[in-house]
Short mmCIF file of C-alpha atoms in Angstrom, two decimals:
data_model
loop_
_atom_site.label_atom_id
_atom_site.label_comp_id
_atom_site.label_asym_id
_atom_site.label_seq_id
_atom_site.Cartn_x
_atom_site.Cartn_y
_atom_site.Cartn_z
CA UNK A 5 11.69 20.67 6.41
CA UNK A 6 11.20 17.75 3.70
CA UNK A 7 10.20 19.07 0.32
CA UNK A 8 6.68 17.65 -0.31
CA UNK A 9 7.73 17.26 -4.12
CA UNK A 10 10.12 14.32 -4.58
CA UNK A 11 10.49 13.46 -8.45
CA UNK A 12 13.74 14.23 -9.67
CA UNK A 13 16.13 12.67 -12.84
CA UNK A 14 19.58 13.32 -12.86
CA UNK A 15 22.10 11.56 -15.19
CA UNK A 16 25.72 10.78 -14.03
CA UNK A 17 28.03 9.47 -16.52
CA UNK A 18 26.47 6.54 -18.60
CA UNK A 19 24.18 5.99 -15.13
CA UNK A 20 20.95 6.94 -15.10
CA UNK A 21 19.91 7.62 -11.76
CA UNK A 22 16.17 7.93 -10.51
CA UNK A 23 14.61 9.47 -7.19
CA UNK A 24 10.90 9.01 -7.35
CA UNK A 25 8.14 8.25 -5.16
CA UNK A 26 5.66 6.19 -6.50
CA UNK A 27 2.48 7.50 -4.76
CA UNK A 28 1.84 10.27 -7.06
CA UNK A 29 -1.46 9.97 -8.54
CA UNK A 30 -1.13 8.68 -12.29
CA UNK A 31 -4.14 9.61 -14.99
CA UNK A 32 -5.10 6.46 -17.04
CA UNK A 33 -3.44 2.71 -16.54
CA UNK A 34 -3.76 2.48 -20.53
CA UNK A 35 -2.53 3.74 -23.35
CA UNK A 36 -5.01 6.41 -24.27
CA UNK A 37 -7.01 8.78 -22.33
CA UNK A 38 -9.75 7.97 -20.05
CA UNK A 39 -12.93 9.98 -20.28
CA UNK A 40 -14.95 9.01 -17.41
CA UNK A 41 -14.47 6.54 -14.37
CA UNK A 42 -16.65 5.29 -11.31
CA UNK A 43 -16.07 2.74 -8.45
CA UNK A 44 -18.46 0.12 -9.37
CA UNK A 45 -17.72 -1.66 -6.05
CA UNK A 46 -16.31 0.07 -3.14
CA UNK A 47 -15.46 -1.83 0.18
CA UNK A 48 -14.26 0.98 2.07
CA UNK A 49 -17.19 2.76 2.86
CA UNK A 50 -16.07 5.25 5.40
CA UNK A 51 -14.30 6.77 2.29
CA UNK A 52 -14.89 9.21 -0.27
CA UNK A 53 -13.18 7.99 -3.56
CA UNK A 54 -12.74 10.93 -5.59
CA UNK A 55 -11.08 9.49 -9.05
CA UNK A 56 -10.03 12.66 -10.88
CA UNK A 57 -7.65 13.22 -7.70
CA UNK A 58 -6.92 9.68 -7.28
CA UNK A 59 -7.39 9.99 -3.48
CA UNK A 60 -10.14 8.88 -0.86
CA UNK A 61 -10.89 10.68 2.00
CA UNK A 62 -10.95 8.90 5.21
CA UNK A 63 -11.32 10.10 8.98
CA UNK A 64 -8.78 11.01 10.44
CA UNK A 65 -8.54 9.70 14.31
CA UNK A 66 -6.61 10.71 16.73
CA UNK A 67 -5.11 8.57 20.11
CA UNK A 68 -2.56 8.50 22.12
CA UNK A 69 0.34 5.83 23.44
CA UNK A 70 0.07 4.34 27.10
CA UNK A 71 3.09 6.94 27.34
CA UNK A 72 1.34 10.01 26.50
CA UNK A 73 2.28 10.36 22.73
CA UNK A 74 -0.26 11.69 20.04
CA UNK A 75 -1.28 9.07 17.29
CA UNK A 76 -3.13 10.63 14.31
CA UNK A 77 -4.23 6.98 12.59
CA UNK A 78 -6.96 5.97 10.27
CA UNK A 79 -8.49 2.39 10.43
CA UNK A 80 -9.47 0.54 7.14
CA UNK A 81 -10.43 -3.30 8.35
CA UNK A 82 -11.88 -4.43 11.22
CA UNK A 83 -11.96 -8.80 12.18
CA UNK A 84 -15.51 -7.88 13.35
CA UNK A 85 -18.33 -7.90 10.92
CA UNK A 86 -20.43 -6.04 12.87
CA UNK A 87 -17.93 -3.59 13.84
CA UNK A 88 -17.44 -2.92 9.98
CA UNK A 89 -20.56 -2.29 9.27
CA UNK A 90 -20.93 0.21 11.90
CA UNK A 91 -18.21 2.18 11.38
CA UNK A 92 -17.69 1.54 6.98
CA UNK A 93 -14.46 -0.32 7.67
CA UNK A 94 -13.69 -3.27 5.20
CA UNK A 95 -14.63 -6.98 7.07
CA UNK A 96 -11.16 -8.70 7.29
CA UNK A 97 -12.11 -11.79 9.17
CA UNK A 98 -8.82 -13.76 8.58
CA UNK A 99 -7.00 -10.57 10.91
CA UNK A 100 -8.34 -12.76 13.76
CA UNK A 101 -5.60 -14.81 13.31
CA UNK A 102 -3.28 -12.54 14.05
CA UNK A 103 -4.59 -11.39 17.23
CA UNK A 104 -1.92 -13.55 19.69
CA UNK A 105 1.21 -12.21 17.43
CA UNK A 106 4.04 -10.34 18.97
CA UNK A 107 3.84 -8.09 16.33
CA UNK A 108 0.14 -7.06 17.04
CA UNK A 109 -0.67 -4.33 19.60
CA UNK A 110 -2.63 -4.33 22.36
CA UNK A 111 -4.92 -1.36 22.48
CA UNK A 112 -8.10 -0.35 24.42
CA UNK A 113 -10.86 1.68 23.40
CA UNK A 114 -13.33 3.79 25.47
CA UNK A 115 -16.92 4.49 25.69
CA UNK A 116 -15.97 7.52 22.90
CA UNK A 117 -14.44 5.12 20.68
CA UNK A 118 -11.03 6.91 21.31
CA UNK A 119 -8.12 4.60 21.71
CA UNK A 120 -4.90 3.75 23.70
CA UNK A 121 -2.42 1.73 21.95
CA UNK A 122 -0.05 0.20 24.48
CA UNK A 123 3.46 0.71 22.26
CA UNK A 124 4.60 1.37 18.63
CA UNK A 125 6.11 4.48 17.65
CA UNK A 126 6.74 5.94 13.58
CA UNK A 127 9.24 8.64 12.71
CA UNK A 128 8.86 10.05 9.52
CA UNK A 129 11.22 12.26 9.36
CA UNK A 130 13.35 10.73 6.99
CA UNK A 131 13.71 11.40 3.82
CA UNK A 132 12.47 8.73 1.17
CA UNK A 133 14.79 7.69 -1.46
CA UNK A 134 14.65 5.36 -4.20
CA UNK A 135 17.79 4.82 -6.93
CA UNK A 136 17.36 2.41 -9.85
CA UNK A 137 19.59 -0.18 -11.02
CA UNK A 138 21.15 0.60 -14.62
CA UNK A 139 18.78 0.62 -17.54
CA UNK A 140 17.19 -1.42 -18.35
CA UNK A 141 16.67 -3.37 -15.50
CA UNK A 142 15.74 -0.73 -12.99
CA UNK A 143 15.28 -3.64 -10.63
CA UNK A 144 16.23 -4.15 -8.41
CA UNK A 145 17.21 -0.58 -7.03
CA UNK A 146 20.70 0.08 -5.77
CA UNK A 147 19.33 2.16 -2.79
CA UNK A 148 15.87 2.32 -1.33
CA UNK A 149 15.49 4.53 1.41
CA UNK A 150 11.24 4.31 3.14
CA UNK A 151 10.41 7.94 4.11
CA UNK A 152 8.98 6.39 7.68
CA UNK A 153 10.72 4.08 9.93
CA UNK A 154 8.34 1.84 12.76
CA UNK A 155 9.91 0.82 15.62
CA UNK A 156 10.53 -2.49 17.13
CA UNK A 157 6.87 -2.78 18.24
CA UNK A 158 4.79 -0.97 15.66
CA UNK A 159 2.55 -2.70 13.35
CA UNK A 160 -0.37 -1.26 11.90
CA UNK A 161 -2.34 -4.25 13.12
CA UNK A 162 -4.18 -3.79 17.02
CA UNK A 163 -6.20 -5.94 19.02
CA UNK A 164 -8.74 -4.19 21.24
CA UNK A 165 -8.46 -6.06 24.76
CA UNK A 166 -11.44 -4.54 26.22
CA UNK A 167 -13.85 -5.18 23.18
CA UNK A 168 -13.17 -9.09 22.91
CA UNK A 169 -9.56 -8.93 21.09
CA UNK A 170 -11.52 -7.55 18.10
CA UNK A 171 -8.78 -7.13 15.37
CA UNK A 172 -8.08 -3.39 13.71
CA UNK A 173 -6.00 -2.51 10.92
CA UNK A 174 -4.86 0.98 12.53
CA UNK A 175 -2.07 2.44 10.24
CA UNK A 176 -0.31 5.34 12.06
CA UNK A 177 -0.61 8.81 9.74
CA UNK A 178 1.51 10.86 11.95
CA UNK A 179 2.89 10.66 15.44
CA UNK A 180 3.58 12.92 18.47
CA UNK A 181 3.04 16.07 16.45
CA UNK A 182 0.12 18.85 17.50
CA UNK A 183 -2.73 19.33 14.95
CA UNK A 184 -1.38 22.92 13.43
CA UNK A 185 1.95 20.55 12.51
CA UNK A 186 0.28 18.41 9.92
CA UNK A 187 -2.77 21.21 9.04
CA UNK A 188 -1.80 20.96 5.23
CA UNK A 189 -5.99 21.47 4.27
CA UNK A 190 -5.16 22.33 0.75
CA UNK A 191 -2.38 19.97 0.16
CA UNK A 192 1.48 20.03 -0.05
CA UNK A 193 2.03 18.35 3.15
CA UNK A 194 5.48 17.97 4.94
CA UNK A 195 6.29 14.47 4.59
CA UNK A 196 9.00 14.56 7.39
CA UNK A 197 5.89 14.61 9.69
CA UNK A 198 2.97 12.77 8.08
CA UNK A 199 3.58 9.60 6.19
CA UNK A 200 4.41 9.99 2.04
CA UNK A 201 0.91 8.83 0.93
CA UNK A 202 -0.87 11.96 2.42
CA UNK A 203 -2.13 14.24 -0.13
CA UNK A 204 -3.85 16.58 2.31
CA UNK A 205 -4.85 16.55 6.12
CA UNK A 206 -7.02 18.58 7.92
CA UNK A 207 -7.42 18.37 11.44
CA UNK A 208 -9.53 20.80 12.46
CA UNK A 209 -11.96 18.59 9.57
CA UNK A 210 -10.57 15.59 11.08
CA UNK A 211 -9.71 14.23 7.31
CA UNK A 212 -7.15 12.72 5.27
CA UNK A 213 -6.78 12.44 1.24
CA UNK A 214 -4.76 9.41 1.10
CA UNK A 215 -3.41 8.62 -2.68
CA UNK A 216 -5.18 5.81 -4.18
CA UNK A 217 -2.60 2.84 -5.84
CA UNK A 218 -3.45 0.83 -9.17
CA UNK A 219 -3.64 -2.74 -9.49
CA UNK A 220 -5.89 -5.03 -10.91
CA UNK A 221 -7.86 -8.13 -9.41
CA UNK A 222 -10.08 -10.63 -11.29
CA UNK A 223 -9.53 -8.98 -14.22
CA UNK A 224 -10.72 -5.81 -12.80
CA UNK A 225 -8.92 -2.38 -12.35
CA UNK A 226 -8.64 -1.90 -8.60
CA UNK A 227 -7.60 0.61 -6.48
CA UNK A 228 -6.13 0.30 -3.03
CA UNK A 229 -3.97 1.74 -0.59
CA UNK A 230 -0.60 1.28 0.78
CA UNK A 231 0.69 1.25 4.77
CA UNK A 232 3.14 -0.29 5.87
CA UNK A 233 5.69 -3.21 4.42
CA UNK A 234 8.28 -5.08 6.58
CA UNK A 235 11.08 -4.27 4.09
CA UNK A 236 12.56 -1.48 3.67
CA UNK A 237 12.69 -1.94 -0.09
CA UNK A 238 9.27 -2.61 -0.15
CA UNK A 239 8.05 0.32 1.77
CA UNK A 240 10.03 2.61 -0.88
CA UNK A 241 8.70 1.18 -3.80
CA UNK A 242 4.93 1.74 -2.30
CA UNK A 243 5.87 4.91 -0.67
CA UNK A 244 4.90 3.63 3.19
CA UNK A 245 6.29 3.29 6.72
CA UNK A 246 8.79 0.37 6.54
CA UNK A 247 7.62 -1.83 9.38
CA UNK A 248 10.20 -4.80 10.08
CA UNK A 249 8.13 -5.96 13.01
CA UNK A 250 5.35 -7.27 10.82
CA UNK A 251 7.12 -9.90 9.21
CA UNK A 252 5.04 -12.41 11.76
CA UNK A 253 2.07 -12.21 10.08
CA UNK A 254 3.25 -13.99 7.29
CA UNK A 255 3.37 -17.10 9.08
CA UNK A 256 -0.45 -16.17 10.75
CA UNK A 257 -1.87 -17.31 8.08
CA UNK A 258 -4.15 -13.93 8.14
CA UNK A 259 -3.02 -12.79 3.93
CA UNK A 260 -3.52 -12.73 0.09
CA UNK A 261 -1.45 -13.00 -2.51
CA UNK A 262 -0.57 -10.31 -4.25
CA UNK A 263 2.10 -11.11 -7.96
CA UNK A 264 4.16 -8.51 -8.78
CA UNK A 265 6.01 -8.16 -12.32
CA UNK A 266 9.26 -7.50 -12.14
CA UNK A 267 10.23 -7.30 -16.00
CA UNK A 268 6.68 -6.53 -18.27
CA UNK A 269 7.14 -4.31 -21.26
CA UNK A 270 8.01 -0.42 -20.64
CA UNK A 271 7.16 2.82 -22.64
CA UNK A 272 4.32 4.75 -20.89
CA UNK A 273 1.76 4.33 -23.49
CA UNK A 274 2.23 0.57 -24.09
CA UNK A 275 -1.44 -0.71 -23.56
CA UNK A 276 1.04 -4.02 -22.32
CA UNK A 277 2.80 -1.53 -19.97
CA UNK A 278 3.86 -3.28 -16.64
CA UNK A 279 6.17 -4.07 -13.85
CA UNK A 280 8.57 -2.75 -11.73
CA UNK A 281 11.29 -1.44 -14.22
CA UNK A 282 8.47 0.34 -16.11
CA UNK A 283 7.60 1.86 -12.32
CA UNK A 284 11.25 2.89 -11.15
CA UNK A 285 11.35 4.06 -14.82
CA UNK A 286 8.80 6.49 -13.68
CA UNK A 287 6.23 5.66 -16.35
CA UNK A 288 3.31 5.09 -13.99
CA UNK A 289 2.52 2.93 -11.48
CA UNK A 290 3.82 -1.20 -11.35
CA UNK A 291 -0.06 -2.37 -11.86
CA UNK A 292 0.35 -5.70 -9.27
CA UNK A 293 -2.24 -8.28 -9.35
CA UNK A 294 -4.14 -9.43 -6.43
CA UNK A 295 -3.90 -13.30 -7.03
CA UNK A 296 -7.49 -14.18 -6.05
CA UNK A 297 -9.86 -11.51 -4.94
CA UNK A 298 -12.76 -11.36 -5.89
CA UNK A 299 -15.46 -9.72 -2.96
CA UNK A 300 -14.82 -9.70 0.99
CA UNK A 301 -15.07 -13.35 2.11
CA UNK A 302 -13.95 -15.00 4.88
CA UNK A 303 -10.29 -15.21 3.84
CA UNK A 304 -9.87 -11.58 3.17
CA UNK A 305 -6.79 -9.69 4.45
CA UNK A 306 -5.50 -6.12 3.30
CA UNK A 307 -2.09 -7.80 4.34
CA UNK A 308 -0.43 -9.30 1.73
CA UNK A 309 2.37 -11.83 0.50
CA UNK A 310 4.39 -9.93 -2.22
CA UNK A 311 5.16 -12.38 -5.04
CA UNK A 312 7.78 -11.44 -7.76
CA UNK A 313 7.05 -12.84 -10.93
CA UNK A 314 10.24 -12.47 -14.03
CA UNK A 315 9.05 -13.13 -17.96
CA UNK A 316 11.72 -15.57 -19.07
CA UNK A 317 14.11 -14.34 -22.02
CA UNK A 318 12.76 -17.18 -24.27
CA UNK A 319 9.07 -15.56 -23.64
CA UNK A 320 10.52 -11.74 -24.08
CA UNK A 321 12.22 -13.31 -27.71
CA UNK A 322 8.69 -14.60 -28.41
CA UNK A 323 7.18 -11.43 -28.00
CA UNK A 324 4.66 -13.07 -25.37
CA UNK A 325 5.06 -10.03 -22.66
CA UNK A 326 1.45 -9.20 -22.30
CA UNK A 327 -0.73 -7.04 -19.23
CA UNK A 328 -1.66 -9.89 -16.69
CA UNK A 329 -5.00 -8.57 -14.95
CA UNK A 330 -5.84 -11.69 -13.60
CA UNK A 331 -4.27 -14.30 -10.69
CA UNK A 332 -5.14 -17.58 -12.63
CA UNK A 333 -3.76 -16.52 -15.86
CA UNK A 334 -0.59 -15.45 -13.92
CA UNK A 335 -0.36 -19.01 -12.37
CA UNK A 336 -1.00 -20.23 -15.42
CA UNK A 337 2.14 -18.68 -16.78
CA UNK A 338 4.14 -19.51 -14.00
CA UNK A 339 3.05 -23.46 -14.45
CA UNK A 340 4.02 -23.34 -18.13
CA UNK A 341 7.35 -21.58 -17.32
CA UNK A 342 6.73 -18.30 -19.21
CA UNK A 343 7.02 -16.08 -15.80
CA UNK A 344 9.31 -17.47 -12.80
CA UNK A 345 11.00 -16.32 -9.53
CA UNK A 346 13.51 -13.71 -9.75
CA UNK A 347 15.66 -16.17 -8.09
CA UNK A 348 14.93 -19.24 -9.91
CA UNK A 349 12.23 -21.67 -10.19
CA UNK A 350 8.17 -21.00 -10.23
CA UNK A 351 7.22 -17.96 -8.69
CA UNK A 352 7.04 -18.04 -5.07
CA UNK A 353 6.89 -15.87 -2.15
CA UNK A 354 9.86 -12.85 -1.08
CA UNK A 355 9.13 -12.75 2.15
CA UNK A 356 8.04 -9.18 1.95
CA UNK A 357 4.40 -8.00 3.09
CA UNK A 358 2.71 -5.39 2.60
CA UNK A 359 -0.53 -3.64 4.18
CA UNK A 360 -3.05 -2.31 1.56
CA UNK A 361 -6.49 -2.63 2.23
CA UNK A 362 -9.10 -2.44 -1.01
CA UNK A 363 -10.71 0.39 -1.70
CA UNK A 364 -12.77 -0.67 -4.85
CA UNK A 365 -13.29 -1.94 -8.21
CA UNK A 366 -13.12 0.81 -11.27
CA UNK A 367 -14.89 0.64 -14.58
CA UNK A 368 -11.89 1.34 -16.50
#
């Protein structure tokens, strides 16, 4: 059986090396304490946001393959405005355009609202590991291991033949596994059977506590979760199901944006604390920025383009490292030449995506 606790530092030689998962909940995203908290906007409404846990609680659905496998599976966005309002799922109209990919499943859905899905199989039984590069640039990591592997044919996005192609973001939680396997009601789940984002799942309750991720948007603290990414590096460093077959939907046309830093300034109480060495550092969590969001509209997608943005050395030797809550003023830097590409140039897409649907805006 996995260990549901996965934090450990152990120091070999002159190397510093880290094994962390990054979906533990973290307290405040600045330097001192925060007293009180509330979602000002929430998107998700079929969720319960509880922000001293830094979870939300989310039904917990259960199908099955075409084969006879057991799905356990949550769904966050829905193409279909109607269909999001009736059910509290997030309106994602751009996952229309994804509907004729390879890489989306067919699925069907009955009178019940249960639901078929015609392939795509997860195993989590792997163990998720994550080793930083040499301080201190952490990043990138010289091993990244995701905790859950899809197969050739899973995505987390479904198309629902018999209800005109509507679109569903349906990550898989678990997968051919009985309900007492994954009854963890009061937490400490085995993560070699449930994916490594769970912090409880009941069954019998038919809910999950999925761990809430920071970021900011707009200049707005956000929180959001995290799925599935279609590298495996990716899916490490957000703790998800590393989902290769995905990578289509970058060409779809059905994402955001989302900037990344790779190199902001470290120490955990650093109100200028960001990035991905800070993360892998295991100071708290790599505070992204979702380049343009402001409220559901009509080009919203919880899928998103990963964009790694480096502070040059000449604006580190300035002392011009600062927090970057907001898209445009991240641009802005880019255009002027004080953050670019990790490999050269303005900053530009990886290639990576990852799935991670808005919860809501904080008052942090």
């Amino acid at each position: 059986m996995k260990h549901s606790k996965k934090f450990s530092r152990c120091i070999c030689g002159s190397m510093m090396i880290f094994l962390l998962s990054f979906s533990a909940p973290q307290g405040s995203l600045a330097a001192g304490p925060v007293t009180y908290k509330k979602i000002t906007k929430q998107f998700l409404t079929s969720g319960k946001v509880d922000l001293v846990r830094e979870v939300v609680t989310l039904p917990l659905h259960r199908g099955r393959l075409a084969s006879g496998e057991t799905v356990w599976f949550v769904l966050t966005d829905v193409s279909d405005y109607a269909t999001s309002k009736e059910m509290g799922l997030t309106w994602a109209p751009s996952l229309a355009k994804a509907k004729d990919l390879t890489s989306t499943r067919v699925a069907e859905m009955d009178d019940s609202g249960n639901i078929t899905f015609k392939s795509g199989r997860v195993d989590f039984s792997p163990s998720q590991t994550l080793v930083g590069g040499e301080a201190p640039h952490f990043f990138p990591p010289r091993m990244a291991r995701a905790g859950s592997v899809g197969d050739a044919h899973y995505s987390p996005l479904i198309r629902v033949a018999n209800r005109k192609d509507i679109v569903f973001n349906a990550p898989v939680i678990a997968f051919d596994v009985e309900p007492e396997r994954i009854a963890f009601c009061n937490g400490s789940p085995d993560y070699s059977v449930v994916t490594d984002s769970v912090a409880s799942i009941c069954p019998d309750k038919g809910t999950v506590d999925l761990k809430l991720r920071f970021g900011f948007a707009n200049g707005k603290h956000l929180r959001y979760l995290s799925f599935d990414a279609n590298s495996e590096e990716s899916a490490t460093l957000e703790s998800s199901t590393f989902a290769p077959a995905e990578s289509d939907i970058l060409q779809s046309g059905a994402i955001e944006v989302i900037y990344t830093i790779v190199n902001g300034k470290t120490g955990g109480k650093d109100p200028n604390r960001q990035g991905l060495d800070s993360a892998i550092n295991g100071e708290g969590p790599s505070l992204d920025i979702l380049a343009h969001f402001t409220e559901i509209s009509a080009g919203y997608s919880p899928m998103w383009d990963v964009r790694l943005a480096e502070w040059t050395q000449a604006a580190i030797s300035k002392d011009q490292r600062k927090l970057i809550t907001d898209g445009d003023d991240l641009e802005a830097k880019s255009a002027s030449g004080l953050l670019v590409s990790p490999t050269g140039g303005p900053v530009k897409t990886t290639g990576n995506l990852v799935n991670c649907p808005v919860v809501g805006f904080t008052d942090e």
